[in-house]
XYZ file of C-alpha atoms in Angstrom:
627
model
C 0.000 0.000 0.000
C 1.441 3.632 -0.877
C 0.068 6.593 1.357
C 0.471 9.793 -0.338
C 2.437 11.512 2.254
C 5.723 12.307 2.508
C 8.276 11.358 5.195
C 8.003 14.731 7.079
C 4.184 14.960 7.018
C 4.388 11.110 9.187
C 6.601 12.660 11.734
C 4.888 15.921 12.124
C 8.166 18.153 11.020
C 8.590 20.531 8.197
C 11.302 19.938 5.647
C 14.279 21.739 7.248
C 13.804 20.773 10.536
C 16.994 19.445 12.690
C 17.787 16.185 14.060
C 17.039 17.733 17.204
C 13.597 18.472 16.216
C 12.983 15.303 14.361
C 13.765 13.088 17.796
C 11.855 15.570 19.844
C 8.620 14.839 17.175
C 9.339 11.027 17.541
C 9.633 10.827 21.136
C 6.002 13.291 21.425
C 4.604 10.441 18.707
C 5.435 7.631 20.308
C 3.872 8.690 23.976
C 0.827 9.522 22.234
C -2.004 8.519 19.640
C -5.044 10.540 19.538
C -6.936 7.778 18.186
C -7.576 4.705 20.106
C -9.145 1.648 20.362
C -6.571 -0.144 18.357
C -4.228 -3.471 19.836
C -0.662 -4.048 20.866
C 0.639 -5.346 17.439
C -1.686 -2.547 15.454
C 0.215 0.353 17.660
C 3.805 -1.709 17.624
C 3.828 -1.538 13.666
C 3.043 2.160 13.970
C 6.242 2.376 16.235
C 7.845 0.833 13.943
C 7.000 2.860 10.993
C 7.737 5.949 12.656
C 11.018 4.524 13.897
C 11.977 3.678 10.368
C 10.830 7.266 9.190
C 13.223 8.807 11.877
C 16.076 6.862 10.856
C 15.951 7.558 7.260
C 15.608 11.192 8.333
C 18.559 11.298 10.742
C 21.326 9.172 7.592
C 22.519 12.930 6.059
C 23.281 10.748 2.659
C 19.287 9.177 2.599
C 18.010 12.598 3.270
C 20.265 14.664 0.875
C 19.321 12.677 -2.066
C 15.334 12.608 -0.908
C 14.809 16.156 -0.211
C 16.245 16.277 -3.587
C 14.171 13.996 -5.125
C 11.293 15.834 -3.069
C 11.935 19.233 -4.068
C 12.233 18.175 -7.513
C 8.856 16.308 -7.950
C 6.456 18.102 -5.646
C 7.168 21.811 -7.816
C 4.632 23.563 -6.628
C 2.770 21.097 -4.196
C 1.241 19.295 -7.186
C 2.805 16.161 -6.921
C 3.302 15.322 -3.677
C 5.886 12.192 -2.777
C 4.398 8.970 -0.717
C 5.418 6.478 1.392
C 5.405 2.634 0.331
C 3.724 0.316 3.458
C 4.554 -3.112 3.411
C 1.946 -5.898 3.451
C 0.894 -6.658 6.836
C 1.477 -2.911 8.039
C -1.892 -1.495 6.316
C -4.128 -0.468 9.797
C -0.765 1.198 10.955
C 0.023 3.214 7.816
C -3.678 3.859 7.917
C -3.631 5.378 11.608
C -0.494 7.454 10.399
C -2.733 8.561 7.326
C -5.098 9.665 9.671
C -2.656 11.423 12.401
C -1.830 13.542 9.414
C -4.994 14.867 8.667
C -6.211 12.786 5.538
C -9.090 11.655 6.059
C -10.465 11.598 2.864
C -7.373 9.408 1.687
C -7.509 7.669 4.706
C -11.242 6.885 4.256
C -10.951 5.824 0.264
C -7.829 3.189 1.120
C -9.583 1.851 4.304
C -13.119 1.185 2.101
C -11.179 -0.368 -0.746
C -8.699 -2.711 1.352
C -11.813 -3.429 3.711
C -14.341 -4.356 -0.225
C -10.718 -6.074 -1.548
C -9.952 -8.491 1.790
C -13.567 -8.667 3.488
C -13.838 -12.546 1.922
C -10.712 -13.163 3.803
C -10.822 -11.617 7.209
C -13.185 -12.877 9.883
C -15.813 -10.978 11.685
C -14.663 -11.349 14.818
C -10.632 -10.909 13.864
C -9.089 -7.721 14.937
C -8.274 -6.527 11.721
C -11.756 -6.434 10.411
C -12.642 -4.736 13.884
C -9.452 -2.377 13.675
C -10.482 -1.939 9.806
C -13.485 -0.748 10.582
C -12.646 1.899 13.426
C -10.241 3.285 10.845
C -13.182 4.234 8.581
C -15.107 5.208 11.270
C -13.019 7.611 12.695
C -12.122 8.615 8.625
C -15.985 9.143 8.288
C -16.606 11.125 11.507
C -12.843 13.632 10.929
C -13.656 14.026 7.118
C -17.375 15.627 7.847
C -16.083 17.969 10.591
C -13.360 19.142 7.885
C -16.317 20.047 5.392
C -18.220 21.056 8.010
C -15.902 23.654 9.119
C -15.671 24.290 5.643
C -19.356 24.833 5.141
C -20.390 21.931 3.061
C -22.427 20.814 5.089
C -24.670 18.668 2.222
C -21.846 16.576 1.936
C -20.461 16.535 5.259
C -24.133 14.666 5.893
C -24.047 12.390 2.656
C -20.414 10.853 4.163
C -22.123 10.566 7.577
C -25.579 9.125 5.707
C -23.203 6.573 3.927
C -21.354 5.112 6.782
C -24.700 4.680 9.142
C -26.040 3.010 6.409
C -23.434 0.221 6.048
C -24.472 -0.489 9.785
C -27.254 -2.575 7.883
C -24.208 -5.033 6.817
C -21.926 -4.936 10.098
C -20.003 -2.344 9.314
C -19.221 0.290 11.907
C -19.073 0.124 15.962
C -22.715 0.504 17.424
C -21.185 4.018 19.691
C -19.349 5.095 16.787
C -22.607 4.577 14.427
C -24.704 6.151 17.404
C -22.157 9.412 17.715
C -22.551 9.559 13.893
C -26.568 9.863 13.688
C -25.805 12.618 16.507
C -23.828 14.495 14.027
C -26.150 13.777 11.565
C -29.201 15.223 13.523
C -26.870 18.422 14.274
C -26.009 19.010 10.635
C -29.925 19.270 9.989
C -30.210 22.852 10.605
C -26.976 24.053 8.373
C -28.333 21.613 5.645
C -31.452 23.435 5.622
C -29.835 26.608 5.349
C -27.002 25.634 3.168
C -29.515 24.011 0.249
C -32.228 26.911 0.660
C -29.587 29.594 -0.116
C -28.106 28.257 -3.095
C -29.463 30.564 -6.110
C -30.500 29.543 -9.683
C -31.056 25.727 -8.308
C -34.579 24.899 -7.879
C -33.693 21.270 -7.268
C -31.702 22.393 -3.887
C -34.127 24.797 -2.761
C -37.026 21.725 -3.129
C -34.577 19.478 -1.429
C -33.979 22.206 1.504
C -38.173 22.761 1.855
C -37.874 18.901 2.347
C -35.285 19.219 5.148
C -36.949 21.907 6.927
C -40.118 19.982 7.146
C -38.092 16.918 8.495
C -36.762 19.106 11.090
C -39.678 20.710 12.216
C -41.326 16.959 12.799
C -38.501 15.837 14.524
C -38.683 18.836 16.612
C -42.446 18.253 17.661
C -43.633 20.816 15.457
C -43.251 24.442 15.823
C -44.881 25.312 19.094
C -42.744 22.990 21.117
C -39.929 24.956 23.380
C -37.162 22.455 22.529
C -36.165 19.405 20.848
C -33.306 17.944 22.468
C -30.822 19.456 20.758
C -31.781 22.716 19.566
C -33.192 25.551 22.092
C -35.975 27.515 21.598
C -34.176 30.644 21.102
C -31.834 28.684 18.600
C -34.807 27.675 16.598
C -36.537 30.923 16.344
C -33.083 32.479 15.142
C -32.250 29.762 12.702
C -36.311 29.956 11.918
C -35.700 33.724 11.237
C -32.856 33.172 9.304
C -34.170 30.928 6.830
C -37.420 32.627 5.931
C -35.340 35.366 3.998
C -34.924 32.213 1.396
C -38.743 31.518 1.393
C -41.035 33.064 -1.168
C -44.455 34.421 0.692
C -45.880 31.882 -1.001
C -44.003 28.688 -0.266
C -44.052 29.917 3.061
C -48.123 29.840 3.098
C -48.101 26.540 1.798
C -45.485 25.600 4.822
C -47.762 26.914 7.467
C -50.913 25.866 5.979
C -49.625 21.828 6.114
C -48.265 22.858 10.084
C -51.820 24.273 10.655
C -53.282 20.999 9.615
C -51.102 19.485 12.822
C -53.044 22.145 15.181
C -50.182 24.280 15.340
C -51.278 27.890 16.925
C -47.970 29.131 16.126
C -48.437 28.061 11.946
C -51.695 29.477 12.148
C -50.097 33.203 13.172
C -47.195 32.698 10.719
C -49.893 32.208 8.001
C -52.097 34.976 8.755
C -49.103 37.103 8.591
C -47.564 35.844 5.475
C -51.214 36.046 3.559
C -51.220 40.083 5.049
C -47.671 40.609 3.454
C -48.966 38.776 0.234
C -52.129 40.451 -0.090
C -50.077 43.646 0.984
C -47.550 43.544 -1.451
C -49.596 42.076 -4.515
C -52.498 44.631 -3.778
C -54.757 41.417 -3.099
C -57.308 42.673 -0.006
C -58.936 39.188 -0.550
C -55.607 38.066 1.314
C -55.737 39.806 4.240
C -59.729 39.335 4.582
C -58.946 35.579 4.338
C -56.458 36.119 7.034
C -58.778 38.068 9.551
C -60.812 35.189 9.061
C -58.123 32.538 10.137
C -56.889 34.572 12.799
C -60.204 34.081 14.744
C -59.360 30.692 16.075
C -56.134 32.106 17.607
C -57.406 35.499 18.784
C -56.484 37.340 21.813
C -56.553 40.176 23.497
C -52.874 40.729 22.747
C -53.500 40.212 19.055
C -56.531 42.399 18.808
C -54.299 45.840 17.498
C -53.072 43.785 14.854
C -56.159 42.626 13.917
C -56.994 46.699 14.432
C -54.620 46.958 11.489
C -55.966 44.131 9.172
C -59.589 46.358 9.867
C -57.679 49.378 8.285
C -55.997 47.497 5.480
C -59.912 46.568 4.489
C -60.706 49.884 4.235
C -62.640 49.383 8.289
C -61.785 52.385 9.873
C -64.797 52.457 12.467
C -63.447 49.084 13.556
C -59.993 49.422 13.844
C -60.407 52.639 15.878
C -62.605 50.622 17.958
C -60.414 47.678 18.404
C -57.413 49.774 18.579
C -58.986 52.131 21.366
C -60.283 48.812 23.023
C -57.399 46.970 23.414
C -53.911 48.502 22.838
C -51.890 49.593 26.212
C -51.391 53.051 27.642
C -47.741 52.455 26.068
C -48.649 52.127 22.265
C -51.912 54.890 22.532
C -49.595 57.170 24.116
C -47.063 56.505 21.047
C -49.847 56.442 18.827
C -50.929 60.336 19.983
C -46.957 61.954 20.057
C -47.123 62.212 16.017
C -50.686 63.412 15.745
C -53.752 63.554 17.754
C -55.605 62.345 14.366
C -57.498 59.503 14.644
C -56.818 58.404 10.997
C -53.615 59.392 11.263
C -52.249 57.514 14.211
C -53.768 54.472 13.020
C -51.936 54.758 9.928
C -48.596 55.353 11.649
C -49.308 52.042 14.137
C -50.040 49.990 10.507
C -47.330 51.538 8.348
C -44.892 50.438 11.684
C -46.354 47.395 12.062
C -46.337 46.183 8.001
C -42.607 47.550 8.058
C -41.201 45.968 11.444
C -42.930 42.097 11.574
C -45.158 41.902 7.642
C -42.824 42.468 4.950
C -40.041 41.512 6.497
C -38.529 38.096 5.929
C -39.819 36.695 2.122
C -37.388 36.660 -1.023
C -39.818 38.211 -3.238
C -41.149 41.043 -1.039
C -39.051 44.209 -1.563
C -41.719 47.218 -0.822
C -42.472 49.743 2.244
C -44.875 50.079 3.952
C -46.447 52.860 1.683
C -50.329 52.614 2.452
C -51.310 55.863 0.211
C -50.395 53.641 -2.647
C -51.887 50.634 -1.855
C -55.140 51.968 -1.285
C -54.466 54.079 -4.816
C -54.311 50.563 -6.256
C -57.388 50.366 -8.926
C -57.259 46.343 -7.437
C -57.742 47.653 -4.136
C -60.181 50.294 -5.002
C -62.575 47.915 -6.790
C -62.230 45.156 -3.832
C -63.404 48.090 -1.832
C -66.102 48.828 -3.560
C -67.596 45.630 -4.181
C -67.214 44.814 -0.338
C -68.764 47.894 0.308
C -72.275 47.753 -2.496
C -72.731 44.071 -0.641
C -72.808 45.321 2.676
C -74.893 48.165 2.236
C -77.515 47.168 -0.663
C -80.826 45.590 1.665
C -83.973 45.189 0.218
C -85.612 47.713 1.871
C -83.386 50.432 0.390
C -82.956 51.724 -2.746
C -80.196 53.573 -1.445
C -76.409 53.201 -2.258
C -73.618 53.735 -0.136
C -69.883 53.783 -0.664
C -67.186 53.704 1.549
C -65.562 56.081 -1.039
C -68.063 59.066 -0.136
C -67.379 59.117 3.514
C -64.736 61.767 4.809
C -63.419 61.334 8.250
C -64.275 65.395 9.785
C -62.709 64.873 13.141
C -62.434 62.088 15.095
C -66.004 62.325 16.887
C -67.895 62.840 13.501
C -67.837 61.057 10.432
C -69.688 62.511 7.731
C -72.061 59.793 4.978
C -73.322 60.912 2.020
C -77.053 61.496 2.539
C -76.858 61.055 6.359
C -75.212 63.813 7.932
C -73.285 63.007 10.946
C -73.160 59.651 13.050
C -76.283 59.620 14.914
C -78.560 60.242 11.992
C -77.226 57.176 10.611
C -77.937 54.954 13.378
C -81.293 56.526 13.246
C -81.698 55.881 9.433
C -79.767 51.773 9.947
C -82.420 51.523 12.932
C -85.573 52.575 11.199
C -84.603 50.186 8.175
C -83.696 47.151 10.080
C -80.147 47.212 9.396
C -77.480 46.720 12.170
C -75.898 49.750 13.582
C -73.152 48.183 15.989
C -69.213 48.471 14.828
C -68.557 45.445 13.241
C -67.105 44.372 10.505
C -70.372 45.202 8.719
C -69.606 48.798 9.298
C -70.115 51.398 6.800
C -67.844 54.151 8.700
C -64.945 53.786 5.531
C -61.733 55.349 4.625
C -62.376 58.012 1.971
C -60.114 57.630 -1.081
C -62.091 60.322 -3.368
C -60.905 63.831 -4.243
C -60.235 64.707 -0.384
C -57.236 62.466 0.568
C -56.768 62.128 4.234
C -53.392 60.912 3.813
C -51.852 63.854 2.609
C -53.150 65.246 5.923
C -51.419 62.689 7.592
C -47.923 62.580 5.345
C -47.443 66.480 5.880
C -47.020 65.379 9.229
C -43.422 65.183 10.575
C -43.344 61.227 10.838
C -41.080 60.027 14.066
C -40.077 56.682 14.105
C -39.998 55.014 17.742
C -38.348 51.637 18.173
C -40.018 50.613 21.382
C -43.689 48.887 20.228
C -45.213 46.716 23.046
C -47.541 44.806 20.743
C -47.272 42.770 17.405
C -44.330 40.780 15.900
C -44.742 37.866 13.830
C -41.759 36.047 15.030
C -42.611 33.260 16.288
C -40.846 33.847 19.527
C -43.008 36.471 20.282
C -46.035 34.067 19.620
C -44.937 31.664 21.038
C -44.542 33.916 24.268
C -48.016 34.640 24.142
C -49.519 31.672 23.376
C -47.610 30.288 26.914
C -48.940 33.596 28.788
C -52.854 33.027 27.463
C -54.365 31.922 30.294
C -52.868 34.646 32.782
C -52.576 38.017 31.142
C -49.836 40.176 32.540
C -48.424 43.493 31.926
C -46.031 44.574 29.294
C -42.967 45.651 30.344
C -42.199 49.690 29.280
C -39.590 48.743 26.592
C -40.142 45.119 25.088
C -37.637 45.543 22.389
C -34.740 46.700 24.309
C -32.215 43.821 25.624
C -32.219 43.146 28.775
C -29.790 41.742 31.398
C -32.382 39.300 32.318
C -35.493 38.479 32.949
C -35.960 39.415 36.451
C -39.601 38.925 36.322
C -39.538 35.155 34.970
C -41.843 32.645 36.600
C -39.681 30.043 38.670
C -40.643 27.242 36.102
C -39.356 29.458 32.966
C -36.195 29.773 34.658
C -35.793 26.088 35.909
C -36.789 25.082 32.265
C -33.977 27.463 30.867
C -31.269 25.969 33.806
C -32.165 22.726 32.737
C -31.670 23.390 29.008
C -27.815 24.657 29.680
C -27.357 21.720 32.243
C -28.538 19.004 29.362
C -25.964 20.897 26.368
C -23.316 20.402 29.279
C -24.050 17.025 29.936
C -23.640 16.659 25.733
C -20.738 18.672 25.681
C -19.311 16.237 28.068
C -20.212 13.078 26.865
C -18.869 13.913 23.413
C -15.390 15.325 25.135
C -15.213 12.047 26.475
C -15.594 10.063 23.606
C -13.349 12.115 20.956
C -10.468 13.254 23.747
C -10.977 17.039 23.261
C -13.064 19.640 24.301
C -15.592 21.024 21.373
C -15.178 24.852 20.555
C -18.558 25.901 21.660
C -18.442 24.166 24.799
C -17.598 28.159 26.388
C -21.708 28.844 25.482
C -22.314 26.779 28.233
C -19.777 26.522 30.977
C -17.298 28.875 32.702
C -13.439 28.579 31.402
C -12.463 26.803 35.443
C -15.018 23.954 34.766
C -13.736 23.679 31.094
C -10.128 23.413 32.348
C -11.367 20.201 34.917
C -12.526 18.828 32.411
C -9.761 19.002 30.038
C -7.775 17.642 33.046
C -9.896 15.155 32.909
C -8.872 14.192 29.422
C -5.469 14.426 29.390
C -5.236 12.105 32.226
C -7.231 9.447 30.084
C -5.234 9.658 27.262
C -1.957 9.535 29.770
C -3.602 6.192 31.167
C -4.684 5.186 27.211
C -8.476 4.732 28.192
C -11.481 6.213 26.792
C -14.683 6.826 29.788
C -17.980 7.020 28.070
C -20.979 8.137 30.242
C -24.760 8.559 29.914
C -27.112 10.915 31.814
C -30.435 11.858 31.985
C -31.988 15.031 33.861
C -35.136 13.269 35.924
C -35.604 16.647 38.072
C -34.384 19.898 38.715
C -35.139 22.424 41.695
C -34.033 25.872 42.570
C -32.474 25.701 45.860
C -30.935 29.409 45.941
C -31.033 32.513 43.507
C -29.596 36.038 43.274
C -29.412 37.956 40.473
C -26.089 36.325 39.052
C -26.201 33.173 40.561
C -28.320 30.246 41.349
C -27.615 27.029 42.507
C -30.327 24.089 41.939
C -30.209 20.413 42.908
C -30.775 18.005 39.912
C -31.796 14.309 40.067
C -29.716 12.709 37.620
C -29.862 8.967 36.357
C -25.808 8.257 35.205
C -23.701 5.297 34.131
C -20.499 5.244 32.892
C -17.692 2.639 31.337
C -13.809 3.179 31.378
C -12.426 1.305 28.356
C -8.169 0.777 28.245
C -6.470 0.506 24.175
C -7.477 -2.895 23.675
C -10.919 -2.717 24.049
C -11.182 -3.977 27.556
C -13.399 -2.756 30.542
C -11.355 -1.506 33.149
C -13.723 0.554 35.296
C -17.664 0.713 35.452
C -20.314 2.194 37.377
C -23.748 0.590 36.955
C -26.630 2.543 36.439
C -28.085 4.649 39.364
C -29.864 7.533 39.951
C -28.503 10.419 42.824
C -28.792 13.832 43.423
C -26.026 16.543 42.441
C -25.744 20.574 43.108
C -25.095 22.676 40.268
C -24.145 26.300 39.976
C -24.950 28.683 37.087
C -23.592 31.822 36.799
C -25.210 34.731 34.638
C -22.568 35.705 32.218
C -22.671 37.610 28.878
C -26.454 37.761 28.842
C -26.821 34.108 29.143
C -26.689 31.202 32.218
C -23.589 28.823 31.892
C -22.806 26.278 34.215
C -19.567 27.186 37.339
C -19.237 24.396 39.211
């Protein structure tokens, strides 16, 4: 076998390094694999190999002539030299393959020597085991290389290959198992990485499948958490994505979620069909979505529902529901612009359509301009039709449009052939039609020759950032869908981070603490099994527990055993808090194993459940585990 690496690459050393240098490498080489699971003879023909290496490097006359050589065929790096492995010395020039960062070479000799000499090894030998762990440690470094190089498709489709082999014995059950983890991680990226790849419909279609995938694995979208992605990591990768979606693919997303019973689909979609009938002057949209929105509604989504009223051309009823149900917060922003009626209805829509609608589609691209929407002719003739059904009876002969009102002030509303408000109500009364505000409601925005939005335009327009209703995220949704049943008061600025949540109910927080405590226990378990801590692991721990467990590592590899553990969170309770740290007692069910190089069982502790403290400490915005 001939691995395509040169003599320096095996010992770790550059090209002009010393004979000092070179021993110093051997010696460091020799004390240490970072791979293991592999037998005496396996890591005694490794010695040997890098021995051999060594020595050739160390005779000045062998060295001369192959640096030569070297320099002379690799050019530019094209043609790089390799090393010739004897026959019986394959899992150990493998291993060195590996130790110098090739997986992909590593993984393509391993397969075909393992499809070439499969008849002839036995299941149970320890080359066919050692075989094996070679490609399975190929498979798992070769997807976190194009991982960290961002394809993540086919960082999955080597992972997706190597699980499926399982099916013929291929592949250590744990090694298999920390592969589907992998796997399941990767979900997310691949979503992202085949949605945002332009001019290829056949990716995007691929990604919609993905996304759906992950959403059913994650329970659907009203669920907090999945396992192994937060809430707050959802709604941010949720957020992300949508930028890829067209309105309408989106609609047909949330439509097939609202089938489930999602409440959190059903908001999405009644947003998406406001932006769509928004942004394609289509009012039949955003009529379809006041209808949809009464299964979900609340009081805390009655001003947006205000500001469906006004896209419909309702004024009387979003003035009503807007007086009715917004907080002293958003009237009070509503009035610093303009005591108008009309006016500071129209600055609470035009923020809301610009801040949570038409934000977050690939094909919307528009303001919120609502003069020109209702200039449409579309919009105008929707209008108008909605309006000669509502108001033709069969007792009248009269006509009404919501075209020939004009808004006076804010207590009087002139109609055509009625005079003010009360002579209406008079006139509905007398001929039997129904004078309440409802959607019924005649009291119209006038789009004639007086335009009440030039009133409103010449208006200097402030723009505040602080609004304590409305956004279509779905963590905001999902926040009030959790608070339905106990209605509490909005804090003065919603929008503005905060330190924390001081005002969080005890089980909100001992959710959260138990969410960081679970990505620890992962964090750990994974440390454990590939001998080094993961990047990330700082998210959720403090840099003194991170160094213990490092310790922790480096004395496994100095003993040349692996520990693998398993634990489950049964219960956690908040035994003291102050505002930057709380300690809580957690009921944990653990095992673990302690495995030497050959395979062996040198320690074990049986399954059993016991209680543990745990400290968090608030740091950077977030909770992350101290001791």
């Amino acid at each position: 076998m001939r691995i395509p690496i040169d003599r320096f690459r095996i010992l770790g050393v550059a090209i002009g390094a010393d004979s000092h240098i070179i021993l110093n490498q051997l010696e460091r080489k020799l004390e240490r694999c970072e791979y293991t699971g592999f037998g005496t003879e396996t890591m005694s023909k490794r010695e040997e190999l890098l021995k051999e290496g060594c020595s050739f490097l160390l005779d000045t006359s062998k060295r001369k002539a192959y640096e030569e050589e070297y320099i002379k065929n690799t050019g530019e790096g094209i043609n790089e030299a390799g090393v010739n492995i004897q026959r019986g010395y394959e899992i150990a020039g493998l291993l060195l393959l590996l130790e110098a960062d090739e997986q992909r070479e590593c993984l393509t000799q391993a397969e075909a020597i393992y499809h070439g000499q499969r008849m002839n090894m036995s299941y149970f030998s320890s080359e066919y085991k050692e075989l094996n762990r070679i490609i399975d440690y190929a498979t798992l470094g070769l997807a976190e290389k194009l991982q960290s190089q961002r394809y993540y498709e086919t960082a999955a489709a080597v992972l997706e290959r190597r699980i499926r082999s399982q099916s013929v014995g291929m592949g250590e059950k744990e090694m298999i198992n920390l592969m589907s983890h992998e796997l399941k991680q990767l979900l997310p990226f691949r979503v992202l990485d085949m949605l945002s790849r332009e001019n290829d419909d056949k990716s995007h279609e691929k990604g919609i499948s993905l996304l759906k995938t992950l959403v059913n694995e994650r329970g659907g979208l009203d669920v907090n958490t999945n396992g192994y992605m937060g809430s707050n990591e959802f709604h941010a990768f949720f957020r992300q994505i949508r930028n890829y979606l067209t309105v309408q693919e989106q609609i047909e997303l949330y439509e097939e979620w609202c089938n489930t019973g999602s409440k959190a689909a059903r908001f999405l979609l009644c947003i998406a069909l406001v932006a769509q009938g928004f942004s394609q002057r289509k009012p039949s949209r955003i009529n379809e979505s006041l209808n949809r929105i009464q299964g979900i509604r609340s009081d805390e989504l009655e001003p947006l529902i205000a500001n469906m009223h006004l896209l419909l051309g309702d004024v009387e009823n979003a003035s009503r529901i807007f007086m009715l149900y917004a907080d002293d917060q958003l009237k009070a922003w509503s009035t610093i612009k303009t005591t108008d009626t009309l006016g500071a209805l129209c600055d609470w829509c035009r923020e809301w359509l610009r801040r949570d609608v038409l934000k977050g589609y690939r094909d919307i691209d528009i303001g919120p301009d609502i003069e020109s929407y209702f200039s449409d002719k579309d919009v105008i003739r929707y209008i108008e039709k909605e309006d000669d059904n509502m108001l033709k009876t069969e007792s009248s002969s009269e006509t009404y449009s919501r075209f020939d009102n004009i808004q006076d002030n804010k207590d009087n509303i002139i109609i055509k052939g009625f005079g003010n408000k009360a002579d209406f109500k008079s006139h509905a009364k007398r001929k039997g039609i129904d004078p309440r505000w409802t959607h019924n409601s005649p009291w119209r925005i006038n789009l004639g020759t007086e335009n009440i939005f030039a009133r409103v335009l010449s208006k200097n327009i402030v723009v505040f950032g602080i609004i304590t209703i409305s956004s279509c995220s779905l963590w905001v949704f999902t926040k009030l869908n959790e608070r339905a049943s106990e209605k509490k008061e909005s804090p003065p600025q919603v929008l503005v981070n905060k330190a924390k949540d001081t005002d969080e109910s005890q089980e909100g927080i001992s959710e959260t603490l138990k969410q960081v405590l679970s990505k620890w226990h992962r964090v750990k378990v994974k440390s454990l099994i590939e001998n080094k801590v993961p990047t990330n692991a700082k998210m959720v721990a403090t840099p003194e527990l991170l160094s213990r467990l490092n310790n922790e590592i480096n004395e496994n590899i100095k003993r040349r055993q692996r520990k693998t553990i398993r634990v489950e969170i049964e219960d956690i309770s908040i035994k003291n808090k102050t505002p930057k740290r709380i300690k809580v007692e957690a009921k944990l069910n653990y095992e673990d194993e302690t495995t030497n190089s050959r395979g062996d069982i040198v320690a074990k502790t049986n399954q059993h459940t016991f209680t543990r403290v745990y400290s968090f400490l608030w740091d950077g915005g977030k909770w992350v585990i101290d001791e």
